[in-house]
Structures are given as structure tokens and as C-alpha cells.
mmCIF file of C-alpha atoms in Angstrom:
data_model
loop_
_atom_site.group_PDB
_atom_site.id
_atom_site.type_symbol
_atom_site.label_atom_id
_atom_site.label_comp_id
_atom_site.label_asym_id
_atom_site.label_seq_id
_atom_site.Cartn_x
_atom_site.Cartn_y
_atom_site.Cartn_z
ATOM 1 C CA GLN A 7 -61.226 17.433 48.625
ATOM 2 C CA MET A 8 -60.919 19.603 51.737
ATOM 3 C CA TRP A 9 -64.590 18.977 52.443
ATOM 4 C CA VAL A 10 -64.743 15.194 51.813
ATOM 5 C CA VAL A 11 -61.274 13.819 52.692
ATOM 6 C CA PRO A 12 -61.449 14.647 56.457
ATOM 7 C CA LEU A 13 -64.581 12.491 56.691
ATOM 8 C CA TYR A 14 -62.503 9.361 56.015
ATOM 9 C CA PHE A 15 -59.868 10.160 58.636
ATOM 10 C CA THR A 16 -62.365 11.239 61.311
ATOM 11 C CA VAL A 17 -64.310 7.994 60.971
ATOM 12 C CA LYS A 18 -61.119 5.906 60.882
ATOM 13 C CA LEU A 19 -59.577 7.641 63.907
ATOM 14 C CA SER A 20 -62.887 8.026 65.797
ATOM 15 C CA TRP A 21 -62.672 11.812 66.065
ATOM 16 C CA TRP A 22 -66.359 12.125 66.917
ATOM 17 C CA ARG A 23 -66.254 15.759 68.009
ATOM 18 C CA PHE A 24 -64.903 16.871 64.644
ATOM 19 C CA LEU A 25 -67.322 14.539 62.870
ATOM 20 C CA VAL A 26 -70.363 16.005 64.646
ATOM 21 C CA ILE A 27 -69.301 19.579 63.844
ATOM 22 C CA TRP A 28 -68.546 18.573 60.240
ATOM 23 C CA VAL A 29 -72.002 17.006 59.820
ATOM 24 C CA LEU A 30 -73.779 20.069 61.257
ATOM 25 C CA PHE A 31 -71.752 22.459 59.093
ATOM 26 C CA SER A 32 -72.310 20.321 55.983
ATOM 27 C CA ALA A 33 -76.072 20.037 56.581
ATOM 28 C CA VAL A 34 -76.672 23.779 56.963
ATOM 29 C CA THR A 35 -74.229 24.652 54.171
ATOM 30 C CA ALA A 36 -75.924 22.158 51.842
ATOM 31 C CA PHE A 37 -79.303 23.794 52.532
ATOM 32 C CA VAL A 38 -77.900 27.304 51.995
ATOM 33 C CA THR A 39 -76.138 26.215 48.791
ATOM 34 C CA PHE A 40 -79.359 24.601 47.549
ATOM 35 C CA ARG A 41 -81.222 27.870 48.116
ATOM 36 C CA ALA A 42 -78.488 29.833 46.334
ATOM 37 C CA THR A 43 -78.646 27.668 43.202
ATOM 38 C CA ARG A 44 -82.432 27.781 42.714
ATOM 39 C CA LYS A 45 -83.975 29.581 39.737
ATOM 40 C CA PRO A 46 -85.738 31.925 40.089
ATOM 41 C CA LEU A 47 -83.870 33.205 43.127
ATOM 42 C CA VAL A 48 -85.985 33.976 46.180
ATOM 43 C CA GLN A 49 -85.572 37.593 47.306
ATOM 44 C CA THR A 50 -84.434 36.667 50.810
ATOM 45 C CA THR A 51 -81.817 34.128 49.671
ATOM 46 C CA PRO A 52 -78.773 36.446 49.183
ATOM 47 C CA ARG A 53 -79.113 37.835 52.691
ATOM 48 C CA LEU A 54 -79.571 34.329 54.122
ATOM 49 C CA VAL A 55 -76.456 33.092 52.314
ATOM 50 C CA TYR A 56 -74.240 35.980 53.407
ATOM 51 C CA LYS A 57 -75.530 35.863 56.986
ATOM 52 C CA TRP A 58 -74.681 32.166 57.313
ATOM 53 C CA PHE A 59 -71.218 32.382 55.795
ATOM 54 C CA LEU A 60 -70.467 35.628 57.638
ATOM 55 C CA LEU A 61 -71.385 33.881 60.898
ATOM 56 C CA ILE A 62 -69.033 30.974 60.132
ATOM 57 C CA TYR A 63 -66.352 33.464 59.085
ATOM 58 C CA LYS A 64 -66.581 35.322 62.409
ATOM 59 C CA ILE A 65 -66.652 32.094 64.440
ATOM 60 C CA SER A 66 -63.601 30.733 62.595
ATOM 61 C CA TYR A 67 -61.816 34.074 63.056
ATOM 62 C CA ALA A 68 -62.468 34.100 66.822
ATOM 63 C CA THR A 69 -61.599 30.402 67.175
ATOM 64 C CA GLY A 70 -58.318 30.867 65.324
ATOM 65 C CA ILE A 71 -57.370 33.856 67.499
ATOM 66 C CA VAL A 72 -58.104 31.972 70.743
ATOM 67 C CA GLY A 73 -56.200 28.916 69.495
ATOM 68 C CA TYR A 74 -53.164 31.011 68.534
ATOM 69 C CA MET A 75 -53.184 32.770 71.924
ATOM 70 C CA ALA A 76 -53.415 29.410 73.738
ATOM 71 C CA VAL A 77 -50.396 28.106 71.797
ATOM 72 C CA MET A 78 -48.358 31.242 72.523
ATOM 73 C CA PHE A 79 -49.305 31.236 76.233
ATOM 74 C CA THR A 80 -48.189 27.605 76.436
ATOM 75 C CA LEU A 81 -44.853 28.383 74.784
ATOM 76 C CA PHE A 82 -44.266 31.138 77.355
ATOM 77 C CA GLY A 83 -45.276 28.851 80.217
ATOM 78 C CA LEU A 84 -48.339 30.863 81.267
ATOM 79 C CA ASN A 85 -50.395 27.667 81.383
ATOM 80 C CA LEU A 86 -48.671 26.845 84.687
ATOM 81 C CA VAL A 87 -50.419 29.817 86.280
ATOM 82 C CA PHE A 88 -53.733 27.994 85.779
ATOM 83 C CA ARG A 89 -52.155 24.605 86.659
ATOM 84 C CA ILE A 90 -52.777 23.212 83.193
ATOM 85 C CA LYS A 91 -50.407 20.595 81.812
ATOM 86 C CA PRO A 92 -48.356 21.825 78.799
ATOM 87 C CA GLU A 93 -49.514 18.958 76.576
ATOM 88 C CA ASP A 94 -53.181 19.661 77.401
ATOM 89 C CA ALA A 95 -52.822 23.382 76.775
ATOM 90 C CA MET A 96 -50.956 22.812 73.504
ATOM 91 C CA ASP A 97 -53.530 20.256 72.309
ATOM 92 C CA PHE A 98 -56.318 22.714 73.107
ATOM 93 C CA GLY A 99 -54.626 25.570 71.232
ATOM 94 C CA ILE A 100 -53.704 23.526 68.154
ATOM 95 C CA SER A 101 -57.218 22.041 67.972
ATOM 96 C CA LEU A 102 -58.855 25.475 68.044
ATOM 97 C CA LEU A 103 -56.363 26.807 65.518
ATOM 98 C CA PHE A 104 -57.090 23.909 63.184
ATOM 99 C CA TYR A 105 -60.869 24.286 63.530
ATOM 100 C CA GLY A 106 -60.692 28.013 62.832
ATOM 101 C CA LEU A 107 -58.461 27.760 59.773
ATOM 102 C CA TYR A 108 -60.162 24.667 58.316
ATOM 103 C CA TYR A 109 -63.720 25.949 58.459
ATOM 104 C CA GLY A 110 -62.560 29.449 57.527
ATOM 105 C CA VAL A 111 -61.074 28.164 54.253
ATOM 106 C CA LEU A 112 -64.036 25.864 53.615
ATOM 107 C CA GLU A 113 -66.740 28.501 54.107
ATOM 108 C CA ARG A 114 -64.994 30.978 51.819
ATOM 109 C CA ASP A 115 -64.926 28.425 48.993
ATOM 110 C CA PHE A 116 -68.622 27.640 49.407
ATOM 111 C CA ALA A 117 -69.441 31.342 49.747
ATOM 112 C CA GLU A 118 -67.588 32.168 46.531
ATOM 113 C CA MET A 119 -69.491 29.465 44.665
ATOM 114 C CA CYS A 120 -72.853 30.649 46.028
ATOM 115 C CA ALA A 121 -72.025 34.287 45.244
ATOM 116 C CA ASP A 122 -71.317 33.381 41.612
ATOM 117 C CA TYR A 123 -74.572 31.414 41.296
ATOM 118 C CA MET A 124 -76.723 34.121 42.875
ATOM 119 C CA ALA A 125 -75.189 37.048 41.006
ATOM 120 C CA SER A 126 -75.425 35.218 37.679
ATOM 121 C CA THR A 127 -79.067 34.309 38.366
ATOM 122 C CA ILE A 128 -79.973 37.916 39.251
ATOM 123 C CA GLY A 129 -78.376 38.973 35.969
ATOM 124 C CA PHE A 130 -76.373 42.077 36.885
ATOM 125 C CA TYR A 131 -73.156 40.042 37.014
ATOM 126 C CA SER A 132 -71.513 37.624 34.611
ATOM 127 C CA ALA A 133 -68.210 35.930 35.388
ATOM 128 C CA SER A 134 -67.054 35.831 31.782
ATOM 129 C CA GLY A 135 -69.027 38.420 29.829
ATOM 130 C CA MET A 136 -71.393 41.372 29.906
ATOM 131 C CA PRO A 137 -74.296 41.477 32.382
ATOM 132 C CA THR A 138 -77.682 40.469 31.030
ATOM 133 C CA LYS A 139 -79.528 43.305 32.794
ATOM 134 C CA HIS A 140 -79.063 47.059 33.015
ATOM 135 C CA LEU A 141 -78.447 48.235 36.574
ATOM 136 C CA SER A 142 -80.729 50.988 37.821
ATOM 137 C CA ASP A 143 -79.445 53.506 40.374
ATOM 138 C CA SER A 144 -82.124 52.332 42.806
ATOM 139 C CA VAL A 145 -81.228 48.604 42.674
ATOM 140 C CA CYS A 146 -78.439 46.688 44.429
ATOM 141 C CA ALA A 147 -76.636 44.402 41.955
ATOM 142 C CA VAL A 148 -75.688 41.890 44.672
ATOM 143 C CA CYS A 149 -79.200 41.050 45.906
ATOM 144 C CA GLY A 150 -81.354 42.628 43.170
ATOM 145 C CA GLN A 151 -83.465 44.531 45.735
ATOM 146 C CA GLN A 152 -84.336 48.220 45.910
ATOM 147 C CA ILE A 153 -81.998 50.665 47.655
ATOM 148 C CA LEU A 154 -84.173 52.635 50.056
ATOM 149 C CA VAL A 155 -81.803 55.382 51.268
ATOM 150 C CA ASP A 156 -79.222 57.692 49.690
ATOM 151 C CA VAL A 157 -75.491 57.239 50.186
ATOM 152 C CA SER A 158 -75.175 60.209 52.538
ATOM 153 C CA GLU A 159 -78.256 59.207 54.517
ATOM 154 C CA GLU A 160 -78.200 56.737 57.396
ATOM 155 C CA GLY A 161 -80.765 53.998 56.943
ATOM 156 C CA ILE A 162 -82.878 52.436 59.664
ATOM 157 C CA ILE A 163 -83.027 49.055 57.935
ATOM 158 C CA GLU A 164 -80.016 49.129 55.620
ATOM 159 C CA ASN A 165 -77.146 51.536 54.967
ATOM 160 C CA THR A 166 -75.683 51.976 51.496
ATOM 161 C CA TYR A 167 -72.163 52.170 50.124
ATOM 162 C CA ARG A 168 -70.823 53.741 46.918
ATOM 163 C CA LEU A 169 -67.762 52.237 45.225
ATOM 164 C CA SER A 170 -65.166 54.279 43.346
ATOM 165 C CA CYS A 171 -66.992 53.392 40.096
ATOM 166 C CA ASN A 172 -70.069 55.242 41.502
ATOM 167 C CA HIS A 173 -72.230 52.128 41.713
ATOM 168 C CA VAL A 174 -74.266 51.952 44.922
ATOM 169 C CA PHE A 175 -75.041 48.796 46.939
ATOM 170 C CA HIS A 176 -76.442 47.789 50.289
ATOM 171 C CA GLU A 177 -73.556 47.966 52.751
ATOM 172 C CA PHE A 178 -74.222 44.442 54.039
ATOM 173 C CA CYS A 179 -74.365 43.063 50.479
ATOM 174 C CA ILE A 180 -71.129 44.620 49.230
ATOM 175 C CA ARG A 181 -69.259 43.613 52.381
ATOM 176 C CA GLY A 182 -70.504 40.064 51.997
ATOM 177 C CA TRP A 183 -69.559 40.138 48.311
ATOM 178 C CA CYS A 184 -65.989 41.331 48.991
ATOM 179 C CA ILE A 185 -65.040 39.689 52.282
ATOM 180 C CA VAL A 186 -67.147 36.529 52.427
ATOM 181 C CA GLY A 187 -67.525 35.904 48.703
ATOM 182 C CA LYS A 188 -63.847 36.702 47.932
ATOM 183 C CA LYS A 189 -64.780 39.165 45.166
ATOM 184 C CA GLN A 190 -62.626 42.265 44.833
ATOM 185 C CA THR A 191 -64.398 43.759 41.823
ATOM 186 C CA CYS A 192 -67.645 45.672 41.387
ATOM 187 C CA PRO A 193 -70.531 43.200 40.912
ATOM 188 C CA TYR A 194 -71.727 45.176 37.886
ATOM 189 C CA CYS A 195 -68.809 46.743 35.999
ATOM 190 C CA LYS A 196 -65.972 44.568 37.435
ATOM 191 C CA GLU A 197 -63.861 47.594 38.403
ATOM 192 C CA LYS A 198 -61.264 46.842 41.085
ATOM 193 C CA VAL A 199 -62.495 47.442 44.639
ATOM 194 C CA ASP A 200 -60.105 49.308 46.945
ATOM 195 C CA LEU A 201 -60.466 47.293 50.151
ATOM 196 C CA LYS A 202 -58.278 49.713 52.148
ATOM 197 C CA ARG A 203 -60.666 52.544 51.310
ATOM 198 C CA MET A 204 -63.733 50.418 51.832
ATOM 199 C CA PHE A 205 -62.619 49.154 55.244
ATOM 200 C CA SER A 206 -60.935 52.268 56.573
ATOM 201 C CA ASN A 207 -61.794 51.405 60.186
ATOM 202 C CA PRO A 208 -58.626 49.891 61.739
ATOM 203 C CA TRP A 209 -60.763 47.360 63.620
ATOM 204 C CA GLU A 210 -62.022 45.952 60.310
ATOM 205 C CA ARG A 211 -58.680 45.606 58.538
ATOM 206 C CA PRO A 212 -57.719 42.378 60.365
ATOM 207 C CA HIS A 213 -60.735 40.746 58.665
ATOM 208 C CA VAL A 214 -59.168 41.537 55.284
ATOM 209 C CA MET A 215 -55.802 40.168 56.407
ATOM 210 C CA TYR A 216 -57.451 37.040 57.830
ATOM 211 C CA GLY A 217 -59.228 36.458 54.521
ATOM 212 C CA GLN A 218 -55.919 36.751 52.665
ATOM 213 C CA LEU A 219 -54.341 34.273 55.117
ATOM 214 C CA LEU A 220 -57.128 31.774 54.428
ATOM 215 C CA ASP A 221 -56.603 32.127 50.684
ATOM 216 C CA TRP A 222 -52.856 31.534 51.132
ATOM 217 C CA LEU A 223 -53.506 28.409 53.216
ATOM 218 C CA ARG A 224 -55.974 27.163 50.612
ATOM 219 C CA TYR A 225 -53.405 27.378 47.825
ATOM 220 C CA LEU A 226 -50.730 25.874 50.061
ATOM 221 C CA VAL A 227 -52.892 22.824 50.792
ATOM 222 C CA ALA A 228 -53.968 22.505 47.155
ATOM 223 C CA TRP A 229 -50.431 22.669 45.764
ATOM 224 C CA GLN A 230 -48.723 20.635 48.488
ATOM 225 C CA PRO A 231 -49.283 17.220 46.804
ATOM 226 C CA VAL A 232 -47.959 18.640 43.514
ATOM 227 C CA ILE A 233 -44.851 20.040 45.224
ATOM 228 C CA ILE A 234 -44.194 16.785 47.088
ATOM 229 C CA GLY A 235 -44.638 14.775 43.874
ATOM 230 C CA LEU A 236 -42.277 17.108 41.998
ATOM 231 C CA VAL A 237 -39.596 16.805 44.706
ATOM 232 C CA GLN A 238 -39.948 13.022 44.758
ATOM 233 C CA GLY A 239 -39.670 12.945 40.959
ATOM 234 C CA ILE A 240 -36.461 15.013 41.035
ATOM 235 C CA ASN A 241 -34.992 12.766 43.730
ATOM 236 C CA TYR A 242 -35.859 9.682 41.693
ATOM 237 C CA ALA A 243 -34.358 11.173 38.523
ATOM 238 C CA LEU A 244 -31.128 12.005 40.387
ATOM 239 C CA GLY A 245 -30.961 8.583 42.013
ATOM 240 C CA LEU A 246 -31.474 9.974 45.514
ATOM 241 C CA GLU A 247 -34.525 7.871 46.375
#
């Protein structure tokens, strides 16, 4: 619904800028999703999928930050320093904030779906049961490719990361799995992933908080019609309509 419903309003209200961005995002995302759902899975597909959704995630994060700062600067009157009208500055900030949050929520839903498809196809992960393959110490369960360096060794092409359950993955893959794909369990044994330990760098923790904010907004939007309907039903039952 969050993907399709805006199309009706943008066409009806002639919001062509949003419509163009929506079409471009949908076209690339449709191609990436198509690649993620193919069997057998091409070796380069997991990295392609995580790179695309990680790019959208970072763009939405930066856009949301700039939009929030523009709104706050307008509330404090700093827009007058640059001789910008308050209504123009507020429209600019709210637009950027909406773009960032909307596409941030949307890409995480698509990324989660693609992550499930890819991991299930590779066979080291099953959403409901036991994995269909045994995981070797030299294989990454997220992408199914060989791990070329040890955990304590810095890799030229790819670094590795060991979870608390002692399973080892490519650093890029496990970060994409946890942050972009919204998975907080080991792709193989489903043990809980400690995100605070995994992202100990203070500059990376806002990404975790931003992801949690997007999840909260997603549930808020999804449950809002139910809440409104429930309130209207109570009002009708009490004769307060």
C-alpha cells in the first residue's frame, strides 16, 4: 500500500517531481527484486541487492537529516539570514523530511523481502525451520561465497566479522543483513545479534537508531487506519458521531 497508493495521489495532484523519483526508484527496485528472486541465484546478486538498498538507505538518511535541520532552522528564524521566506523554507524542509522517511521505510521493506528470498535460495537460512545446507567455516551464509581472510586479518577485498555465536561472515554481508535487511539474528543459527557490540563505533549507532525510527513509522502508518476505525466505532456506539 505504501508503494502503490502514493501513485494515485501524485497523478491526481500533479506532483510530477515525486512521480519521476517514484518511477525511477520502482524501476531499479523491480530489477533488483527480480534478480533476488531468481533460482539458481547468481553469485553477484546478494552484493548487488545490498549495495542498492544500502545506497537508498544512506540517501534517505541524509535527506531526512537535512530536512529536519531545515525545519528547525525555520522555526528559529535562521532562514531570514539567507533572505528565504518562512513558507518556502518550511516547505523545503518538510518535503525533504517526507522523501527521506518515505523511501527509507519503503526500501527496508523491499530489502527484507529480498534478503529472505536470497537466503532461502542459498539454503543456509530458513525462516521457519532448519537450514537445508551445512555451513562450512570458509563460507558466508548471507551470500554463499568463500571467506578469503581470517577474522583477525584485514582483507584487501573484503573484511570478515564473527558474531557471538562464532559464525563468520563477510563484513559487508552481515551489515547489510542486519541494518538493511532488518534481520537481528544470525543467518545460520538464528541466535540474537547484539547490534551495540556489532556497531561499537559511535558514528555508526545513529544508523541503528534511524532504522528503528523507520520501523516505528512503518507500524504507525500501517495501524493508523485501524486505530481511526476503532475510535470512530466507539464514538458511534456511544452516540457521539
